[in-house]
C-alpha positions as semicolon CSV with decimal commas, in nm:
position;residue;x (nm);y (nm);z (nm)
1;X;-0,108;5,211;-3,388
2;X;-0,335;4,947;-3,540
3;X;-0,033;4,745;-3,656
4;X;0,116;4,755;-3,306
5;X;-0,208;4,634;-3,147
6;X;-0,238;4,362;-3,409
7;X;0,120;4,248;-3,343
8;X;0,064;4,251;-2,966
9;X;-0,253;4,045;-3,005
10;X;-0,076;3,791;-3,228
11;X;0,216;3,769;-2,983
12;X;-0,026;3,716;-2,694
13;X;-0,214;3,449;-2,890
14;X;0,111;3,278;-2,988
15;X;0,239;3,275;-2,628
16;X;-0,095;3,144;-2,502
17;X;-0,098;2,862;-2,757
18;X;0,259;2,768;-2,667
19;X;0,170;2,757;-2,297
20;X;-0,141;2,548;-2,364
21;X;0,064;2,303;-2,574
22;X;0,329;2,281;-2,301
23;X;0,065;2,219;-2,032
24;X;-0,102;1,949;-2,241
25;X;0,231;1,778;-2,302
26;X;0,327;1,786;-1,935
27;X;-0,018;1,661;-1,833
28;X;0,009;1,375;-2,081
29;X;0,354;1,278;-1,949
30;X;0,230;1,294;-1,590
31;X;-0,074;1,078;-1,668
32;X;0,137;0,815;-1,842
33;X;0,386;0,811;-1,554
34;X;0,110;0,772;-1,295
35;X;-0,048;0,494;-1,501
36;X;0,286;0,312;-1,523
37;X;0,346;0,346;-1,150
38;X;-0,005;0,224;-1,071
39;X;0,034;-0,080;-1,297
40;X;0,373;-0,164;-1,150
41;X;0,243;-0,121;-0,796
42;X;-0,059;-0,344;-0,860
43;X;0,170;-0,614;-1,001
44;X;0,395;-0,595;-0,696
45;X;0,097;-0,621;-0,463
46;X;-0,002;-0,946;-0,636
47;X;0,332;-1,091;-0,525
48;X;0,185;-1,091;-0,174
49;X;-0,092;-1,335;-0,276
50;X;0,120;-1,649;-0,224
51;X;0,193;-1,523;0,127
52;X;-0,179;-1,520;0,195
53;X;-0,209;-1,882;0,086
54;X;0,093;-1,980;0,295
55;X;-0,056;-1,818;0,604
56;X;-0,382;-2,002;0,539
57;X;-0,188;-2,332;0,532
58;X;-0,004;-2,250;0,855
59;X;-0,335;-2,166;1,021
60;X;-0,466;-2,507;0,915
61;X;-0,163;-2,674;1,067
62;X;-0,211;-2,479;1,390
63;X;-0,573;-2,588;1,406
64;X;-0,470;-2,952;1,358
65;X;-0,207;-2,917;1,631
66;X;-0,461;-2,763;1,865
67;X;-0,705;-3,046;1,806
68;X;-0,427;-3,301;1,870
69;X;-0,334;-3,131;2,198
70;X;-0,698;-3,110;2,301
71;X;-0,753;-3,477;2,226
72;X;-0,445;-3,571;2,431
73;X;-0,573;-3,361;2,720
74;X;-0,929;-3,495;2,711
75;X;-0,851;-3,861;2,638
76;X;-0,643;-3,899;2,950
77;X;-0,311;-3,908;2,766
78;X;-0,175;-3,665;3,023
79;X;-0,109;-3,832;3,358
80;X;0,053;-3,569;3,576
81;X;-0,055;-3,214;3,647
82;X;0,270;-3,058;3,524
83;X;0,226;-3,206;3,178
84;X;-0,139;-3,105;3,179
85;X;-0,037;-2,749;3,265
86;X;0,213;-2,743;2,979
87;X;-0,050;-2,873;2,737
88;X;-0,293;-2,607;2,857
89;X;-0,024;-2,336;2,819
90;X;0,056;-2,466;2,470
91;X;-0,313;-2,443;2,380
92;X;-0,326;-2,084;2,504
93;X;-0,016;-1,994;2,300
94;X;-0,170;-2,159;1,996
95;X;-0,482;-1,946;2,040
96;X;-0,271;-1,629;2,054
97;X;-0,070;-1,739;1,751
98;X;-0,383;-1,810;1,552
99;X;-0,528;-1,468;1,639
100;X;-0,208;-1,299;1,520
101;X;-0,207;-1,507;1,204
102;X;-0,570;-1,420;1,137
103;X;-0,499;-1,049;1,181
104;X;-0,201;-1,072;0,948
105;X;-0,401;-1,264;0,691
106;X;-0,680;-1,006;0,698
107;X;-0,428;-0,723;0,647
108;X;-0,271;-0,907;0,355
109;X;-0,616;-0,970;0,209
110;X;-0,697;-0,599;0,232
111;X;-0,375;-0,513;0,051
112;X;-0,420;-0,765;-0,229
113;X;-0,790;-0,699;-0,282
114;X;-0,774;-0,320;-0,284
115;X;-0,431;-0,177;-0,354
116;X;-0,596;0,160;-0,415
117;X;-0,542;0,264;-0,054
118;X;-0,170;0,194;-0,079
119;X;-0,144;0,372;-0,411
120;X;-0,327;0,676;-0,275
121;X;-0,107;0,678;0,032
122;X;0,208;0,658;-0,183
123;X;0,088;0,941;-0,406
124;X;0,000;1,160;-0,105
125;X;0,339;1,100;0,059
126;X;0,519;1,173;-0,268
127;X;0,319;1,493;-0,317
128;X;0,400;1,603;0,038
129;X;0,772;1,542;-0,016
130;X;0,766;1,731;-0,345
131;X;0,584;2,022;-0,181
132;X;0,840;2,027;0,102
133;X;1,126;2,034;-0,149
134;X;0,966;2,316;-0,347
135;X;0,918;2,515;-0,029
136;X;1,281;2,450;0,067
137;X;1,402;2,561;-0,277
138;X;1,204;2,883;-0,255
139;X;1,349;2,949;0,088
140;X;1,007;2,955;0,252
141;X;1,078;2,698;0,519
142;X;0,898;2,763;0,847
143;X;1,129;2,864;1,127
144;X;1,189;2,597;1,389
């Protein structure tokens, strides 16, 4: 009886140690994979930085164009009302364009300065997809 209990205890201890080792190994592999993905993602986000500079240059050109149009309108370079109306419409379109460019530039700045939000979003979406697949494999899909 004592030998049987001793053997059961050793088997339980052995199985527990094997499970702990397996969990540690899988956790280590998961952590290294997540670290690799995070590094790769951060590098890819930095590719967007030249876009930010390009948008800044385009905004500068738009500002220069607006000032040229304004100077034409105020200096009397426009003689008829139709041309003045077109210049005014062009100025309004330039304002809209600059607002869109500014919004785009701010979004790009947010992405390049803090890619954590994108990384978290990607991890959450991946986790949701994995959970859906596991549920589908188990046959526990909700009825539709």
